[in-house]
Amino acid sequence: MKNKYVFLFDEGNQQMKTILGGKGANLAEMTRAGLPVPEGFTVSTDACKAYYEFERQLTADILQQMKEALHQLEMRSGKKLGDQSNPLLVSVRSGSVYSMPGMMDTVLNLGLNDETVEGLAQLTNDKRFAYDCYRRFLQMFGDVVLGIPHYLYDNALLEIKREAGVTSDPELTFEHWMRVITAYKNITIKETGEGFPQNPFDQLELAVKAVFDSWNNQRAKVYRKAHQIPEHLGTAVNIQLMVFGNMGNDSGTGVAFTRNPSTGENTLYGEYLINAQGEDVVAGIRTPEPIERLQEQMPEVYHQFQNICQQLENHYLDMQDIEFTVEKGTLYILQTRNGKRTAKAAVKIAVDMVQEGLITRDEAIMRIDPNSLDQILHRGLDQNAHMNIIAKGLPASPGAATGKVVFDANLAQRLAHQGESVILVRPETTPDDIHGIIASAGILTSRGGMTSHAAVVARGMGKSCICGCEEIKIDLQAKQFKVHSYTIHEGDIITIDGGTGRVILGEAALVDPEFTDEFKTLLLWAEDIKEIHVRANADNPQDAKISRGFGAEGIGLCRTEHMFMDSTRIPIVQEMILAESTPERLKALERLLPIQQNDFYGIFKEMQDLPVTIRLLDPPLHEFLPSVEDLLVKVTLLRERKENPSDLLQLEELLRKVQTLHEFNPMLGHRGCRLGIIYPEIYSMQVEAILRAVIQLKREGIQCFPEIMIPLVGHVKELSIMKRVVHQTAQRLMEEEKEHVEYTVGTMIEVPRAALTADEIALEADFFSFGTNDLTQTTFGYSRDDAEGKFLSYYVDSQILDHNPFEILDQSGVGKLVKMGAELGRKTKPNLKLGICGEHGGEKSSIRFCYETGLDYVSCSPYRIPIARLAAAQAVLQSGRAKTETSQL
Ligand code: ADP
Ligand code: MG
Ligand code: MG
């Protein structure tokens, strides 16, 4: 059988997304449901693949099937492509499997040429309208299909406006449009060496090819990369009968969401323009009217539209983003898709829809991308702080952002790569700015509405964005904008609040986010479903408190070295390191002891009743000392001055010590339990501090569950020696204090040998915690700092690696060691407690892996805890081991 490449809208349905693309599948589905969709057909993604296989040619099969479909369209509409008296006009619209807003351009009014434009004029009895359509088509086709820079058209139009002495398009007469058209045609000849293609089928063929080509344009590639959309999917092309929103004041075009995409509130939300065509609304050239006003202007159309919105939402069981056009009082639906939304809206809509009986709890849980919760968890503006508000625009995407003003996407990207926070300020954004948008902390535009390019893209990325801020007057040449009496130059700092639309001069105070009832409800549902525990990586009482607030079920990793780094303690720590003898070292440790005890006291108190895993000192000692270079400079200076011989002596001594501690490979050097083996008194002091804090709290009536963790064990003997140190210290202390305390001793599994010999190590361990950061470094043999700075991004770009393994657990390599470690460990000790404490503990795919591997808990940074809780629930649902009762409402 021949491949089917072309499908009429009534031959397809919602399930055929991979073949028809999202837009095509939904147009087909709506056609089936009897909605007023202009007729058309879809050239499939298979045709796109065939196009690339045949050296970017449409095969005879594809062309033949297009002709047949076109013939059907002609029969049904009574119009004919290229017919002088009754021309068929179509739009050519790209549509890939995943919606890629603004990525691939649409051509409207295709089929117009010097003859059919006359037919259109006669049919509509409106010459001006017909020639307006024609000039739009010449420009769109020239820009999108022929690749002619659009500013050439803009300049030509401006020139004619200037000659005519007018400023806006509606003031131009039919004669003016004729001149614009001549100018546009000349541009085509000049730029391509050929006249504008007059044959409508040639136009169609060129347009379809251009859509296929656009799958591989730069901005499409960037978008796909940013959203992890596979390269091989290809795009489909939709060819659809034109309807006209620009036929007078009883016509118009607009976009609406069935619920508010910023807040999730269940009210129709959108914008429209009277007497306008297609892209006018989204392009942000004219600022549109809010949809409510349509109720006054066209009550019947509004009513009908409301019903259709309801119908579509009930059908797709999700919030819809709908494009519509009204032609002389008749409503047409041109597109529907699941609407993009902020995380806050996503949570509210999902929870509301459960309460409305539309979806189940499980579905609600599965609908929220855990990563998107970052948006909710991020900080906003402190409303009480003093702020110098200099302008207000549309609140297009919530969240606050502070950064340097930048007027150009390339510069934004460059500065961001240097670690600067930037706010991209543009009159409007286009898909060409996408890399700048990705790099910026926030976006501010002076034109365009809530559905403009900048708004849609920023919401999708969870970035702060203000649109249509018309008060600010941007001068791109001078690299500045003016608002009232202020002039803001490139590089000046502003703050934007995308939730309210306020633009603030300078930096503004930020506050912790507030959690909506819906968010709490969702997390409670997740709690019911999830099986793996979620703990926090927290090193101090504040983080412990935040973690508890987010629902942490314990601390999975408390790093003690951060306590050492504190500026008041570092001199004592250095004394301890520089000590020449054990008694000397003990003296310094004695001074550190009460300080550490106090740290642990604070943490245990916050976490009362919950387990706290404390890792004993891990980093190489020289990290606490000044660098060789600094010391060399100082020593040299002192030698030259010859003033303070005793200071010089001291410094030289320090330098010598630092030099002896120098390591060629600190990551693989004298660190972790290797320190504890050589200097057991350090670990002993830490254990004493931990247990003294526990005793202190016990006497206050608070129970603690300390888990003492030995880092970097690679051989069971390392652990047994360290465990003896812990027990001896504990024994001595309990006798001294006449108190009994419970504690456990375990180890991190973070070097391959530990995973390989986990059965032996488990003999000495009460628990394992997989330290997947170091385990990734040691398994790959990458030092993270070197890898990420040098070759890792190349590895990911060129698909040597699917992901950065420090962000997403490498399941087939590092994960295999985790699995092996878990299995071998439990073979020795069936009730061995297992957890993971690398950064992967807060990443959804890694969490699923941990759950499926049978770990007891994951541990992640405080702000990722809600993300981890949701991901943990999703892991259960995805693994199909969901308890059946949870799927009932
Ligand atoms: P995008 O994916 O960028 O939204 P679309 O193909 O949806 O691109 O179209 C761009 C604009 O053109 C939209 O406003 C859409 O409603 C309008 N449009 C597309 N096809 C037609 C048509 N057949 N008649 C009238 N307007 C159309
Ligand atoms: Mg669209
Ligand atoms: Mg480690």
GROMACS .gro file of C-alpha atoms in nm, residues 99-274:
model
  176
   99SER     CA    1   0.365   2.300   2.049
  100MET     CA    2   0.652   2.531   1.981
  101PRO     CA    3   0.505   2.882   2.006
  102GLY     CA    4   0.621   3.123   1.740
  103MET     CA    5   0.886   2.881   1.627
  104MET     CA    6   0.759   2.822   1.277
  105ASP     CA    7   0.577   3.090   1.088
  106THR     CA    8   0.236   3.081   0.929
  107VAL     CA    9   0.157   3.217   0.584
  108LEU     CA   10  -0.191   3.359   0.539
  109ASN     CA   11  -0.383   3.441   0.219
  110LEU     CA   12  -0.191   3.198   0.002
  111GLY     CA   13  -0.342   3.171  -0.346
  112LEU     CA   14  -0.343   3.542  -0.414
  113ASN     CA   15  -0.174   3.673  -0.726
  114ASP     CA   16  -0.225   3.965  -0.963
  115GLU     CA   17  -0.543   3.804  -1.100
  116THR     CA   18  -0.706   3.639  -0.802
  117VAL     CA   19  -0.670   3.956  -0.599
  118GLU     CA   20  -0.912   4.115  -0.846
  119GLY     CA   21  -1.152   3.824  -0.796
  120LEU     CA   22  -1.133   3.872  -0.420
  121ALA     CA   23  -1.199   4.245  -0.463
  122GLN     CA   24  -1.508   4.178  -0.672
  123LEU     CA   25  -1.640   3.903  -0.446
  124THR     CA   26  -1.610   4.111  -0.133
  125ASN     CA   27  -1.685   4.431  -0.313
  126ASP     CA   28  -1.393   4.577  -0.127
  127LYS     CA   29  -1.084   4.662  -0.329
  128ARG     CA   30  -0.900   4.802  -0.033
  129PHE     CA   31  -0.955   4.483   0.167
  130ALA     CA   32  -0.837   4.262  -0.120
  131TYR     CA   33  -0.518   4.457  -0.177
  132ASP     CA   34  -0.453   4.478   0.196
  133CYS     CA   35  -0.467   4.096   0.200
  134TYR     CA   36  -0.237   4.075  -0.100
  135ARG     CA   37   0.030   4.300   0.046
  136ARG     CA   38   0.021   4.102   0.372
  137PHE     CA   39   0.065   3.785   0.171
  138LEU     CA   40   0.354   3.929  -0.035
  139GLN     CA   41   0.532   4.024   0.283
  140MET     CA   42   0.465   3.706   0.480
  141PHE     CA   43   0.555   3.483   0.189
  142GLY     CA   44   0.865   3.689   0.114
  143ASP     CA   45   0.977   3.680   0.475
  144VAL     CA   46   0.887   3.324   0.572
  145VAL     CA   47   0.919   3.131   0.249
  146LEU     CA   48   1.170   3.326   0.043
  147GLY     CA   49   1.379   3.435   0.339
  148ILE     CA   50   1.378   3.807   0.255
  149PRO     CA   51   1.452   4.023   0.563
  150HIS     CA   52   1.124   4.170   0.685
  151TYR     CA   53   1.266   4.512   0.760
  152LEU     CA   54   1.296   4.571   0.385
  153TYR     CA   55   0.916   4.551   0.371
  154ASP     CA   56   0.876   4.761   0.683
  155ASN     CA   57   1.100   5.031   0.538
  156ALA     CA   58   0.916   5.034   0.207
  157LEU     CA   59   0.584   5.071   0.388
  158LEU     CA   60   0.720   5.348   0.610
  159GLU     CA   61   0.847   5.531   0.305
  160ILE     CA   62   0.506   5.523   0.138
  161LYS     CA   63   0.337   5.632   0.460
  162ARG     CA   64   0.576   5.921   0.484
  163GLU     CA   65   0.508   6.027   0.128
  164ALA     CA   66   0.136   6.002   0.195
  165GLY     CA   67   0.177   6.200   0.514
  166VAL     CA   68   0.001   5.941   0.735
  167THR     CA   69   0.114   5.748   1.042
  168SER     CA   70  -0.116   5.445   1.067
  169ASP     CA   71  -0.215   5.167   0.828
  170PRO     CA   72  -0.593   5.232   0.824
  171GLU     CA   73  -0.531   5.577   0.679
  172LEU     CA   74  -0.384   5.425   0.365
  173THR     CA   75  -0.614   5.403   0.063
  174PHE     CA   76  -0.643   5.136  -0.199
  175GLU     CA   77  -0.409   5.337  -0.425
  176HIS     CA   78  -0.149   5.343  -0.154
  177TRP     CA   79  -0.173   4.966  -0.117
  178MET     CA   80  -0.117   4.934  -0.492
  179ARG     CA   81   0.208   5.125  -0.452
  180VAL     CA   82   0.307   4.917  -0.152
  181ILE     CA   83   0.246   4.605  -0.359
  182THR     CA   84   0.462   4.729  -0.646
  183ALA     CA   85   0.736   4.813  -0.398
  184TYR     CA   86   0.709   4.468  -0.237
  185LYS     CA   87   0.728   4.295  -0.573
  186ASN     CA   88   1.042   4.491  -0.656
  187ILE     CA   89   1.193   4.377  -0.330
  188THR     CA   90   1.127   4.016  -0.433
  189ILE     CA   91   1.298   4.067  -0.769
  190LYS     CA   92   1.590   4.246  -0.613
  191GLU     CA   93   1.642   3.989  -0.341
  192THR     CA   94   1.575   3.666  -0.531
  193GLY     CA   95   1.642   3.763  -0.891
  194GLU     CA   96   1.298   3.638  -0.985
  195GLY     CA   97   0.945   3.774  -0.984
  196PHE     CA   98   0.697   3.686  -0.709
  197PRO     CA   99   0.564   3.336  -0.781
  198GLN     CA  100   0.224   3.385  -0.942
  199ASN     CA  101   0.116   3.023  -0.975
  200PRO     CA  102  -0.083   2.933  -0.659
  201PHE     CA  103   0.019   2.568  -0.659
  202ASP     CA  104   0.385   2.671  -0.684
  203GLN     CA  105   0.321   2.902  -0.391
  204LEU     CA  106   0.175   2.612  -0.197
  205GLU     CA  107   0.460   2.379  -0.278
  206LEU     CA  108   0.719   2.639  -0.179
  207ALA     CA  109   0.535   2.715   0.143
  208VAL     CA  110   0.513   2.350   0.247
  209LYS     CA  111   0.883   2.305   0.179
  210ALA     CA  112   0.960   2.617   0.378
  211VAL     CA  113   0.770   2.479   0.676
  212PHE     CA  114   0.966   2.156   0.655
  213ASP     CA  115   1.288   2.357   0.629
  214SER     CA  116   1.192   2.566   0.928
  215TRP     CA  117   1.204   2.253   1.143
  216ASN     CA  118   1.579   2.295   1.126
  217ASN     CA  119   1.613   2.669   1.163
  218GLN     CA  120   1.822   2.806   1.444
  219ARG     CA  121   1.547   2.919   1.676
  220ALA     CA  122   1.355   2.593   1.641
  221LYS     CA  123   1.670   2.406   1.736
  222VAL     CA  124   1.731   2.629   2.036
  223TYR     CA  125   1.372   2.584   2.153
  224ARG     CA  126   1.386   2.208   2.112
  225LYS     CA  127   1.704   2.193   2.309
  226ALA     CA  128   1.567   2.410   2.587
  227HIS     CA  129   1.256   2.191   2.610
  228GLN     CA  130   1.417   1.855   2.539
  229ILE     CA  131   1.208   1.789   2.230
  230PRO     CA  132   1.363   1.516   2.014
  231GLU     CA  133   1.513   1.621   1.679
  232HIS     CA  134   1.373   1.339   1.469
  233LEU     CA  135   1.000   1.407   1.515
  234GLY     CA  136   0.960   1.647   1.221
  235THR     CA  137   0.671   1.882   1.171
  236ALA     CA  138   0.340   1.857   0.991
  237VAL     CA  139   0.184   2.130   0.775
  238ASN     CA  140  -0.179   2.235   0.789
  239ILE     CA  141  -0.346   2.388   0.486
  240GLN     CA  142  -0.669   2.555   0.575
  241LEU     CA  143  -0.936   2.769   0.409
  242MET     CA  144  -0.890   3.133   0.498
  243VAL     CA  145  -1.145   3.315   0.705
  244PHE     CA  146  -1.111   3.690   0.742
  245GLY     CA  147  -1.107   3.887   1.062
  246ASN     CA  148  -1.018   4.201   0.873
  247MET     CA  149  -1.348   4.250   0.686
  248GLY     CA  150  -1.469   4.544   0.891
  249ASN     CA  151  -1.599   4.616   1.237
  250ASP     CA  152  -1.817   4.305   1.250
  251SER     CA  153  -1.498   4.098   1.213
  252GLY     CA  154  -1.203   4.034   1.438
  253THR     CA  155  -0.955   3.784   1.570
  254GLY     CA  156  -0.839   3.680   1.913
  255VAL     CA  157  -0.688   3.431   2.154
  256ALA     CA  158  -0.842   3.310   2.478
  257PHE     CA  159  -0.762   3.072   2.761
  258THR     CA  160  -1.047   2.885   2.925
  259ARG     CA  161  -0.891   2.966   3.265
  260ASN     CA  162  -0.648   3.230   3.377
  261PRO     CA  163  -0.300   3.103   3.280
  262SER     CA  164  -0.127   3.314   3.546
  263THR     CA  165  -0.340   3.236   3.850
  264GLY     CA  166  -0.547   2.939   3.739
  265GLU     CA  167  -0.871   3.113   3.827
  266ASN     CA  168  -1.168   2.961   3.647
  267THR     CA  169  -1.264   3.254   3.426
  268LEU     CA  170  -1.232   3.310   3.055
  269TYR     CA  171  -0.920   3.504   2.987
  270GLY     CA  172  -0.804   3.652   2.661
  271GLU     CA  173  -0.772   3.930   2.411
  272TYR     CA  174  -0.896   4.024   2.067
  273LEU     CA  175  -0.867   4.288   1.800
  274ILE     CA  176  -1.150   4.413   1.586
   0.00000   0.00000   0.00000
